[in-house]
PDB file of C-alpha atoms in Angstrom:
ATOM      1  CA  MET A  30      92.961  74.761   4.969  1.00 36.00           C
ATOM      2  CA  ASN A  31      90.746  72.194   3.220  1.00 44.00           C
ATOM      3  CA  ASN A  32      87.123  72.380   4.291  1.00 50.00           C
ATOM      4  CA  PHE A  33      86.201  68.866   3.186  1.00 53.00           C
ATOM      5  CA  PRO A  34      86.952  65.402   4.596  1.00 51.00           C
ATOM      6  CA  ILE A  35      90.117  63.695   3.459  1.00 64.00           C
ATOM      7  CA  GLU A  36      90.043  60.666   5.747  1.00 86.00           C
ATOM      8  CA  LEU A  37      87.752  58.602   7.940  1.00 96.00           C
ATOM      9  CA  ARG A  38      88.520  57.125  11.325  1.00 97.00           C
ATOM     10  CA  THR A  39      88.922  53.351  11.551  1.00 98.00           C
ATOM     11  CA  VAL A  40      87.460  51.421  14.483  1.00 98.00           C
ATOM     12  CA  ASN A  41      87.423  47.762  15.468  1.00 98.00           C
ATOM     13  CA  VAL A  42      84.099  46.101  16.169  1.00 96.00           C
ATOM     14  CA  THR A  43      84.110  44.666  19.682  1.00 95.00           C
ATOM     15  CA  ARG A  44      80.483  43.641  20.194  1.00 92.00           C
ATOM     16  CA  TYR A  45      77.609  42.722  17.918  1.00 91.00           C
ATOM     17  CA  VAL A  46      74.551  44.159  19.700  1.00 91.00           C
ATOM     18  CA  THR A  47      71.456  43.512  17.593  1.00 90.00           C
ATOM     19  CA  PRO A  48      70.423  43.214  13.935  1.00 89.00           C
ATOM     20  CA  LEU A  49      68.262  45.867  12.280  1.00 88.00           C
ATOM     21  CA  ARG A  50      66.042  43.559  10.294  1.00 68.00           C
ATOM     22  CA  GLU A  51      63.973  46.315   8.688  1.00 64.00           C
ATOM     23  CA  GLY A  52      66.811  46.894   6.220  1.00 57.00           C
ATOM     24  CA  GLY A  53      67.143  44.583   3.236  1.00 61.00           C
ATOM     25  CA  SER A  54      70.893  44.268   3.798  1.00 71.00           C
ATOM     26  CA  MET A  55      70.331  43.576   7.519  1.00 84.00           C
ATOM     27  CA  PRO A  56      72.683  46.106   9.090  1.00 93.00           C
ATOM     28  CA  ALA A  57      73.297  45.889  12.824  1.00 93.00           C
ATOM     29  CA  ILE A  58      73.945  47.976  15.878  1.00 95.00           C
ATOM     30  CA  ALA A  59      77.471  47.229  17.060  1.00 95.00           C
ATOM     31  CA  GLU A  60      79.929  48.593  19.591  1.00 96.00           C
ATOM     32  CA  ALA A  61      83.478  49.535  18.656  1.00 97.00           C
ATOM     33  CA  ASP A  62      86.730  49.849  20.546  1.00 97.00           C
ATOM     34  CA  ASP A  63      86.232  53.615  20.901  1.00 97.00           C
ATOM     35  CA  GLY A  64      83.244  52.939  23.172  1.00 97.00           C
ATOM     36  CA  PHE A  65      80.596  54.220  20.740  1.00 98.00           C
ATOM     37  CA  LEU A  66      77.672  52.435  19.140  1.00 98.00           C
ATOM     38  CA  TYR A  67      77.401  52.334  15.353  1.00 98.00           C
ATOM     39  CA  VAL A  68      75.002  51.174  12.680  1.00 97.00           C
ATOM     40  CA  LEU A  69      77.213  48.685  10.889  1.00 97.00           C
ATOM     41  CA  LYS A  70      76.815  48.117   7.128  1.00 96.00           C
ATOM     42  CA  PHE A  71      78.257  44.793   5.978  1.00 96.00           C
ATOM     43  CA  ARG A  72      80.340  44.225   2.854  1.00 95.00           C
ATOM     44  CA  GLY A  73      79.004  40.665   2.782  1.00 93.00           C
ATOM     45  CA  ALA A  74      75.367  41.784   2.400  1.00 90.00           C
ATOM     46  CA  GLY A  75      73.344  41.368  -0.793  1.00 84.00           C
ATOM     47  CA  GLN A  76      74.714  44.319  -2.781  1.00 86.00           C
ATOM     48  CA  GLY A  77      78.243  43.742  -1.534  1.00 92.00           C
ATOM     49  CA  PRO A  78      80.874  46.496  -1.390  1.00 96.00           C
ATOM     50  CA  ARG A  79      79.032  48.581  -3.991  1.00 95.00           C
ATOM     51  CA  ALA A  80      76.429  49.542  -1.392  1.00 95.00           C
ATOM     52  CA  LEU A  81      79.220  50.609   0.964  1.00 97.00           C
ATOM     53  CA  ILE A  82      80.816  52.688  -1.785  1.00 98.00           C
ATOM     54  CA  ALA A  83      77.494  54.422  -2.452  1.00 97.00           C
ATOM     55  CA  GLU A  84      77.033  54.991   1.287  1.00 97.00           C
ATOM     56  CA  LEU A  85      80.506  56.465   1.586  1.00 98.00           C
ATOM     57  CA  ILE A  86      80.265  58.736  -1.450  1.00 98.00           C
ATOM     58  CA  GLY A  87      76.701  59.838  -0.715  1.00 98.00           C
ATOM     59  CA  GLY A  88      77.296  60.531   2.943  1.00 97.00           C
ATOM     60  CA  GLU A  89      80.507  62.482   2.522  1.00 97.00           C
ATOM     61  CA  ILE A  90      79.225  64.572  -0.391  1.00 98.00           C
ATOM     62  CA  ALA A  91      76.142  65.415   1.686  1.00 98.00           C
ATOM     63  CA  ARG A  92      78.463  66.494   4.488  1.00 97.00           C
ATOM     64  CA  ILE A  93      80.508  68.705   2.135  1.00 97.00           C
ATOM     65  CA  LEU A  94      77.272  70.394   1.080  1.00 98.00           C
ATOM     66  CA  GLY A  95      76.450  71.196   4.702  1.00 97.00           C
ATOM     67  CA  LEU A  96      73.767  68.585   5.318  1.00 98.00           C
ATOM     68  CA  ARG A  97      73.700  66.606   8.554  1.00 98.00           C
ATOM     69  CA  VAL A  98      74.971  63.029   8.265  1.00 98.00           C
ATOM     70  CA  PRO A  99      76.098  60.815  11.165  1.00 98.00           C
ATOM     71  CA  GLU A 100      79.855  60.333  11.263  1.00 98.00           C
ATOM     72  CA  LEU A 101      81.010  57.571   8.919  1.00 98.00           C
ATOM     73  CA  VAL A 102      83.846  55.294   9.989  1.00 98.00           C
ATOM     74  CA  PHE A 103      85.607  52.270   8.564  1.00 98.00           C
ATOM     75  CA  ALA A 104      84.870  49.297  10.810  1.00 98.00           C
ATOM     76  CA  ASN A 105      87.116  46.250  11.046  1.00 97.00           C
ATOM     77  CA  LEU A 106      85.292  42.985  11.712  1.00 96.00           C
ATOM     78  CA  ASP A 107      87.259  40.045  13.109  1.00 93.00           C
ATOM     79  CA  GLU A 108      86.533  36.496  11.941  1.00 88.00           C
ATOM     80  CA  ALA A 109      85.788  35.462  15.526  1.00 83.00           C
ATOM     81  CA  PHE A 110      82.327  37.082  15.343  1.00 77.00           C
ATOM     82  CA  GLY A 111      81.115  34.555  12.783  1.00 71.00           C
ATOM     83  CA  ARG A 112      82.105  31.628  14.993  1.00 75.00           C
ATOM     84  CA  THR A 113      80.157  32.729  18.047  1.00 72.00           C
ATOM     85  CA  GLU A 114      76.876  33.956  16.517  1.00 76.00           C
ATOM     86  CA  PRO A 115      74.072  31.374  17.011  1.00 80.00           C
ATOM     87  CA  ASP A 116      71.782  32.715  14.259  1.00 82.00           C
ATOM     88  CA  GLU A 117      72.883  30.991  11.036  1.00 86.00           C
ATOM     89  CA  GLU A 118      71.769  33.839   8.754  1.00 86.00           C
ATOM     90  CA  ILE A 119      73.683  36.406  10.784  1.00 87.00           C
ATOM     91  CA  GLN A 120      76.628  34.017  11.128  1.00 88.00           C
ATOM     92  CA  ASP A 121      76.916  33.733   7.334  1.00 89.00           C
ATOM     93  CA  LEU A 122      76.732  37.504   6.984  1.00 91.00           C
ATOM     94  CA  LEU A 123      79.466  38.044   9.557  1.00 91.00           C
ATOM     95  CA  LYS A 124      81.735  35.434   7.982  1.00 91.00           C
ATOM     96  CA  ALA A 125      81.303  37.072   4.566  1.00 92.00           C
ATOM     97  CA  SER A 126      82.109  40.493   6.024  1.00 94.00           C
ATOM     98  CA  VAL A 127      85.444  39.841   7.731  1.00 95.00           C
ATOM     99  CA  GLY A 128      87.708  42.825   7.150  1.00 96.00           C
ATOM    100  CA  LEU A 129      86.798  46.423   6.415  1.00 97.00           C
ATOM    101  CA  ASN A 130      83.145  47.477   6.564  1.00 98.00           C
ATOM    102  CA  LEU A 131      81.395  50.839   6.937  1.00 98.00           C
ATOM    103  CA  ALA A 132      79.527  52.188   9.954  1.00 98.00           C
ATOM    104  CA  LEU A 133      77.509  55.264  10.891  1.00 98.00           C
ATOM    105  CA  HIS A 134      77.482  56.748  14.365  1.00 98.00           C
ATOM    106  CA  TYR A 135      74.324  55.537  16.108  1.00 97.00           C
ATOM    107  CA  LEU A 136      71.985  58.430  16.914  1.00 97.00           C
ATOM    108  CA  SER A 137      70.504  57.167  20.159  1.00 95.00           C
ATOM    109  CA  GLY A 138      66.915  58.273  20.655  1.00 95.00           C
ATOM    110  CA  ALA A 139      66.428  59.490  17.087  1.00 96.00           C
ATOM    111  CA  ILE A 140      63.016  59.029  15.489  1.00 96.00           C
ATOM    112  CA  THR A 141      62.129  58.407  11.854  1.00 95.00           C
ATOM    113  CA  PHE A 142      61.127  61.531   9.932  1.00 96.00           C
ATOM    114  CA  ASP A 143      57.404  61.549   9.171  1.00 94.00           C
ATOM    115  CA  PRO A 144      56.317  64.192   6.618  1.00 92.00           C
ATOM    116  CA  THR A 145      52.762  64.124   7.946  1.00 91.00           C
ATOM    117  CA  VAL A 146      53.941  65.140  11.416  1.00 92.00           C
ATOM    118  CA  THR A 147      57.029  67.309  10.926  1.00 92.00           C
ATOM    119  CA  GLU A 148      57.194  70.393   8.729  1.00 88.00           C
ATOM    120  CA  ILE A 149      60.346  71.041   6.728  1.00 94.00           C
ATOM    121  CA  ASP A 150      61.360  74.368   5.202  1.00 96.00           C
ATOM    122  CA  SER A 151      61.596  74.745   1.446  1.00 98.00           C
ATOM    123  CA  ARG A 152      65.346  75.443   1.414  1.00 98.00           C
ATOM    124  CA  LEU A 153      66.281  72.247   3.225  1.00 98.00           C
ATOM    125  CA  ALA A 154      63.798  70.212   1.185  1.00 98.00           C
ATOM    126  CA  SER A 155      65.302  71.615  -2.027  1.00 98.00           C
ATOM    127  CA  GLN A 156      68.827  70.814  -0.854  1.00 98.00           C
ATOM    128  CA  ILE A 157      67.958  67.195  -0.127  1.00 98.00           C
ATOM    129  CA  VAL A 158      66.050  66.737  -3.392  1.00 98.00           C
ATOM    130  CA  TRP A 159      68.993  68.219  -5.327  1.00 98.00           C
ATOM    131  CA  LEU A 160      71.426  65.900  -3.548  1.00 98.00           C
ATOM    132  CA  ASP A 161      69.373  62.805  -4.305  1.00 98.00           C
ATOM    133  CA  CYS A 162      68.964  63.766  -7.966  1.00 98.00           C
ATOM    134  CA  PHE A 163      72.714  64.303  -8.189  1.00 98.00           C
ATOM    135  CA  LEU A 164      73.456  60.942  -6.558  1.00 98.00           C
ATOM    136  CA  THR A 165      70.569  59.148  -8.301  1.00 98.00           C
ATOM    137  CA  ASN A 166      69.375  58.028  -4.877  1.00 98.00           C
ATOM    138  CA  MET A 167      66.108  56.126  -5.351  1.00 95.00           C
ATOM    139  CA  ASP A 168      65.520  55.489  -1.656  1.00 94.00           C
ATOM    140  CA  ARG A 169      64.070  58.629  -0.067  1.00 96.00           C
ATOM    141  CA  THR A 170      60.359  58.011  -0.474  1.00 96.00           C
ATOM    142  CA  CYS A 171      57.256  58.110   1.728  1.00 94.00           C
ATOM    143  CA  ARG A 172      57.656  54.386   2.232  1.00 91.00           C
ATOM    144  CA  ASN A 173      61.242  54.734   3.408  1.00 92.00           C
ATOM    145  CA  THR A 174      62.342  58.306   4.127  1.00 95.00           C
ATOM    146  CA  ASN A 175      65.873  57.468   5.328  1.00 96.00           C
ATOM    147  CA  MET A 176      65.888  60.578   7.474  1.00 97.00           C
ATOM    148  CA  LEU A 177      65.945  60.875  11.243  1.00 97.00           C
ATOM    149  CA  LEU A 178      65.025  63.599  13.691  1.00 97.00           C
ATOM    150  CA  TRP A 179      67.663  63.881  16.394  1.00 97.00           C
ATOM    151  CA  HIS A 180      67.784  66.792  18.850  1.00 94.00           C
ATOM    152  CA  LYS A 181      65.170  68.565  16.706  1.00 93.00           C
ATOM    153  CA  GLU A 182      67.426  68.485  13.631  1.00 96.00           C
ATOM    154  CA  LEU A 183      67.073  66.467  10.425  1.00 97.00           C
ATOM    155  CA  TRP A 184      69.770  63.895   9.694  1.00 98.00           C
ATOM    156  CA  LEU A 185      70.268  61.940   6.468  1.00 98.00           C
ATOM    157  CA  ILE A 186      71.026  58.224   6.629  1.00 96.00           C
ATOM    158  CA  ASP A 187      71.397  55.270   4.278  1.00 94.00           C
ATOM    159  CA  HIS A 188      72.701  56.252   0.841  1.00 96.00           C
ATOM    160  CA  GLY A 189      73.454  52.667  -0.147  1.00 95.00           C
ATOM    161  CA  ALA A 190      70.857  52.710  -2.938  1.00 94.00           C
ATOM    162  CA  ALA A 191      72.465  55.724  -4.629  1.00 97.00           C
ATOM    163  CA  LEU A 192      74.658  55.510  -7.749  1.00 97.00           C
ATOM    164  CA  TYR A 193      72.672  52.493  -8.903  1.00 94.00           C
ATOM    165  CA  PHE A 194      74.421  52.574 -12.309  1.00 94.00           C
ATOM    166  CA  HIS A 195      77.459  50.899 -10.751  1.00 96.00           C
ATOM    167  CA  HIS A 196      75.685  47.587 -10.254  1.00 92.00           C
ATOM    168  CA  SER A 197      76.140  46.874 -13.962  1.00 92.00           C
ATOM    169  CA  TRP A 198      78.183  49.842 -15.308  1.00 94.00           C
ATOM    170  CA  GLN A 199      76.089  49.611 -18.473  1.00 92.00           C
ATOM    171  CA  ASN A 200      76.152  52.886 -20.445  1.00 93.00           C
ATOM    172  CA  TRP A 201      77.421  54.594 -17.320  1.00 94.00           C
ATOM    173  CA  LYS A 202      78.850  57.615 -19.131  1.00 95.00           C
ATOM    174  CA  GLU A 203      75.512  58.286 -20.800  1.00 95.00           C
ATOM    175  CA  GLN A 204      73.715  57.867 -17.479  1.00 94.00           C
ATOM    176  CA  ALA A 205      75.766  60.707 -16.005  1.00 96.00           C
ATOM    177  CA  GLU A 206      73.842  63.126 -18.238  1.00 97.00           C
ATOM    178  CA  ARG A 207      70.389  61.633 -17.822  1.00 96.00           C
ATOM    179  CA  PRO A 208      67.571  63.098 -15.698  1.00 98.00           C
ATOM    180  CA  PHE A 209      66.616  61.345 -12.490  1.00 98.00           C
ATOM    181  CA  VAL A 210      63.041  60.318 -13.300  1.00 97.00           C
ATOM    182  CA  LEU A 211      62.511  58.648  -9.919  1.00 97.00           C
ATOM    183  CA  VAL A 212      62.507  62.082  -8.313  1.00 98.00           C
ATOM    184  CA  LYS A 213      58.724  62.002  -8.817  1.00 98.00           C
ATOM    185  CA  ASP A 214      58.538  59.683  -5.785  1.00 97.00           C
ATOM    186  CA  HIS A 215      60.778  61.788  -3.529  1.00 98.00           C
ATOM    187  CA  VAL A 216      59.215  62.352  -0.113  1.00 97.00           C
ATOM    188  CA  LEU A 217      60.222  66.041  -0.024  1.00 98.00           C
ATOM    189  CA  LEU A 218      59.517  67.009  -3.625  1.00 98.00           C
ATOM    190  CA  GLN A 219      56.358  69.002  -2.919  1.00 96.00           C
ATOM    191  CA  TRP A 220      58.269  71.358  -0.584  1.00 97.00           C
ATOM    192  CA  ALA A 221      61.309  71.752  -2.866  1.00 98.00           C
ATOM    193  CA  SER A 222      60.465  75.180  -4.279  1.00 98.00           C
ATOM    194  CA  GLU A 223      64.014  76.594  -4.210  1.00 98.00           C
ATOM    195  CA  LEU A 224      65.801  74.161  -6.502  1.00 98.00           C
ATOM    196  CA  GLU A 225      67.337  76.809  -8.752  1.00 98.00           C
ATOM    197  CA  LEU A 226      68.837  78.704  -5.821  1.00 98.00           C
ATOM    198  CA  VAL A 227      70.153  75.471  -4.316  1.00 98.00           C
ATOM    199  CA  ASP A 228      71.649  74.458  -7.663  1.00 98.00           C
ATOM    200  CA  GLN A 229      73.647  77.680  -7.774  1.00 98.00           C
ATOM    201  CA  GLU A 230      74.690  77.286  -4.144  1.00 98.00           C
ATOM    202  CA  PHE A 231      75.789  73.669  -4.414  1.00 98.00           C
ATOM    203  CA  ARG A 232      77.596  74.151  -7.728  1.00 98.00           C
ATOM    204  CA  SER A 233      79.654  76.862  -6.028  1.00 98.00           C
ATOM    205  CA  ILE A 234      80.568  74.505  -3.171  1.00 98.00           C
ATOM    206  CA  LEU A 235      81.144  71.182  -4.922  1.00 98.00           C
ATOM    207  CA  ASN A 236      83.991  70.822  -7.420  1.00 97.00           C
ATOM    208  CA  ALA A 237      86.310  68.219  -8.944  1.00 97.00           C
ATOM    209  CA  GLU A 238      88.831  68.532  -6.113  1.00 97.00           C
ATOM    210  CA  LYS A 239      86.270  67.786  -3.429  1.00 97.00           C
ATOM    211  CA  ILE A 240      84.733  64.961  -5.421  1.00 98.00           C
ATOM    212  CA  GLN A 241      88.162  63.406  -5.875  1.00 97.00           C
ATOM    213  CA  ALA A 242      88.880  63.719  -2.150  1.00 97.00           C
ATOM    214  CA  VAL A 243      85.781  61.610  -1.454  1.00 97.00           C
ATOM    215  CA  ILE A 244      86.579  59.072  -4.182  1.00 97.00           C
ATOM    216  CA  ASN A 245      90.076  58.646  -2.747  1.00 96.00           C
ATOM    217  CA  LEU A 246      88.504  57.361   0.477  1.00 97.00           C
ATOM    218  CA  ILE A 247      87.268  54.151  -1.209  1.00 98.00           C
ATOM    219  CA  PRO A 248      89.383  51.264   0.158  1.00 97.00           C
ATOM    220  CA  ASP A 249      91.187  49.085  -2.389  1.00 96.00           C
ATOM    221  CA  GLU A 250      89.543  45.949  -1.044  1.00 96.00           C
ATOM    222  CA  TRP A 251      86.073  47.275  -1.892  1.00 97.00           C
ATOM    223  CA  LEU A 252      87.141  47.582  -5.544  1.00 96.00           C
ATOM    224  CA  GLU A 253      88.391  44.015  -5.949  1.00 92.00           C
ATOM    225  CA  GLY A 254      86.701  41.647  -8.379  1.00 87.00           C
ATOM    226  CA  GLU A 255      85.326  44.361 -10.677  1.00 87.00           C
ATOM    227  CA  THR A 256      85.699  43.126 -14.258  1.00 89.00           C
ATOM    228  CA  ASN A 257      84.709  46.379 -15.995  1.00 92.00           C
ATOM    229  CA  PHE A 258      88.038  48.045 -15.208  1.00 95.00           C
ATOM    230  CA  ASP A 259      91.644  46.911 -15.558  1.00 94.00           C
ATOM    231  CA  THR A 260      92.855  48.723 -12.442  1.00 96.00           C
ATOM    232  CA  LYS A 261      91.477  50.150  -9.223  1.00 96.00           C
ATOM    233  CA  ASP A 262      92.680  53.569 -10.335  1.00 96.00           C
ATOM    234  CA  GLU A 263      90.517  53.322 -13.466  1.00 97.00           C
ATOM    235  CA  HIS A 264      87.608  52.236 -11.281  1.00 97.00           C
ATOM    236  CA  ARG A 265      87.968  55.302  -9.068  1.00 98.00           C
ATOM    237  CA  LYS A 266      88.314  57.569 -12.098  1.00 97.00           C
ATOM    238  CA  ALA A 267      84.970  56.248 -13.389  1.00 97.00           C
ATOM    239  CA  TYR A 268      83.196  57.343 -10.206  1.00 98.00           C
ATOM    240  CA  ALA A 269      84.873  60.750 -10.411  1.00 98.00           C
ATOM    241  CA  TYR A 270      83.929  61.125 -14.084  1.00 98.00           C
ATOM    242  CA  PHE A 271      80.299  60.274 -13.384  1.00 98.00           C
ATOM    243  CA  LEU A 272      79.977  62.773 -10.534  1.00 98.00           C
ATOM    244  CA  GLU A 273      81.899  65.580 -12.221  1.00 98.00           C
ATOM    245  CA  THR A 274      79.883  65.155 -15.424  1.00 98.00           C
ATOM    246  CA  ARG A 275      76.631  65.089 -13.491  1.00 98.00           C
ATOM    247  CA  LEU A 276      77.579  68.266 -11.654  1.00 98.00           C
ATOM    248  CA  ALA A 277      78.436  70.009 -14.938  1.00 98.00           C
ATOM    249  CA  HIS A 278      75.027  69.044 -16.355  1.00 98.00           C
ATOM    250  CA  SER A 279      72.927  69.606 -13.237  1.00 98.00           C
ATOM    251  CA  ASP A 280      70.404  71.551 -15.312  1.00 98.00           C
ATOM    252  CA  ILE A 281      69.209  68.234 -16.756  1.00 98.00           C
ATOM    253  CA  PHE A 282      68.151  66.709 -13.436  1.00 98.00           C
ATOM    254  CA  LEU A 283      67.083  70.114 -12.138  1.00 98.00           C
ATOM    255  CA  LYS A 284      64.526  70.520 -14.929  1.00 98.00           C
ATOM    256  CA  GLU A 285      63.252  66.982 -14.402  1.00 98.00           C
ATOM    257  CA  ALA A 286      62.715  67.665 -10.691  1.00 98.00           C
ATOM    258  CA  GLN A 287      60.928  70.942 -11.393  1.00 97.00           C
ATOM    259  CA  HIS A 288      58.683  69.255 -13.966  1.00 97.00           C
ATOM    260  CA  ALA A 289      57.843  66.406 -11.569  1.00 97.00           C
ATOM    261  CA  ARG A 290      57.019  68.928  -8.839  1.00 97.00           C
ATOM    262  CA  GLU A 291      54.695  70.879 -11.135  1.00 96.00           C
ATOM    263  CA  ILE A 292      52.757  67.703 -11.846  1.00 96.00           C
ATOM    264  CA  LEU A 293      52.666  66.801  -8.149  1.00 93.00           C
ATOM    265  CA  ILE A 294      51.320  70.099  -6.853  1.00 88.00           C
TER     266      ILE A 294
END
């Protein structure tokens, strides 16, 4: 039996509850036809479908590696929402996002992780730092931790800023083998003392088959309009190549993280 996700549920958005204006892409809390609340990420936001692709890939790879991530679902948004919203900014966003979007299960009552209040063990810190170096996720800093405490457990959210190479696709093959220099700003770096052990662990879990299973989840409509590839299949293969190459050369970003930690402590 496969021990990694091969499909996501699809829900229909039934009620727009409230915007979350602290995010640059202005996600929202919304209710779906399954009766649950979700944090809805819009394809019509500033970074477009690329942010949703990064969220999907980052979240599901984190899940494969055993880290806690709220359930991700595809969320259909009907055009009627844009006609009834009185706020013009939100109305434009809803109109631009008709169709398939991405949503995370809303963790009601969760609080933002604060490193000055909550201690985190070195193993978990090392796992999260490794993940973010692998994904080139620049958005897990003291200013914006993108982690929540829910039922006394740490949950990872918001991977939309990961895989930033795909916003231009410039020298993307070379970038797969480059260190992640922004790790120096990672909120958990000082506690990440078990990076070598985590590297061995994660390299034994993650492989080309599991990476491809995640890449296959990307909807065709999120890949439309990309001029760097002739087909959607080529586009998906580029993501798989980047991640597989990065995994094979994890020692490069591992050494960078260790060096940055030595300077920090």
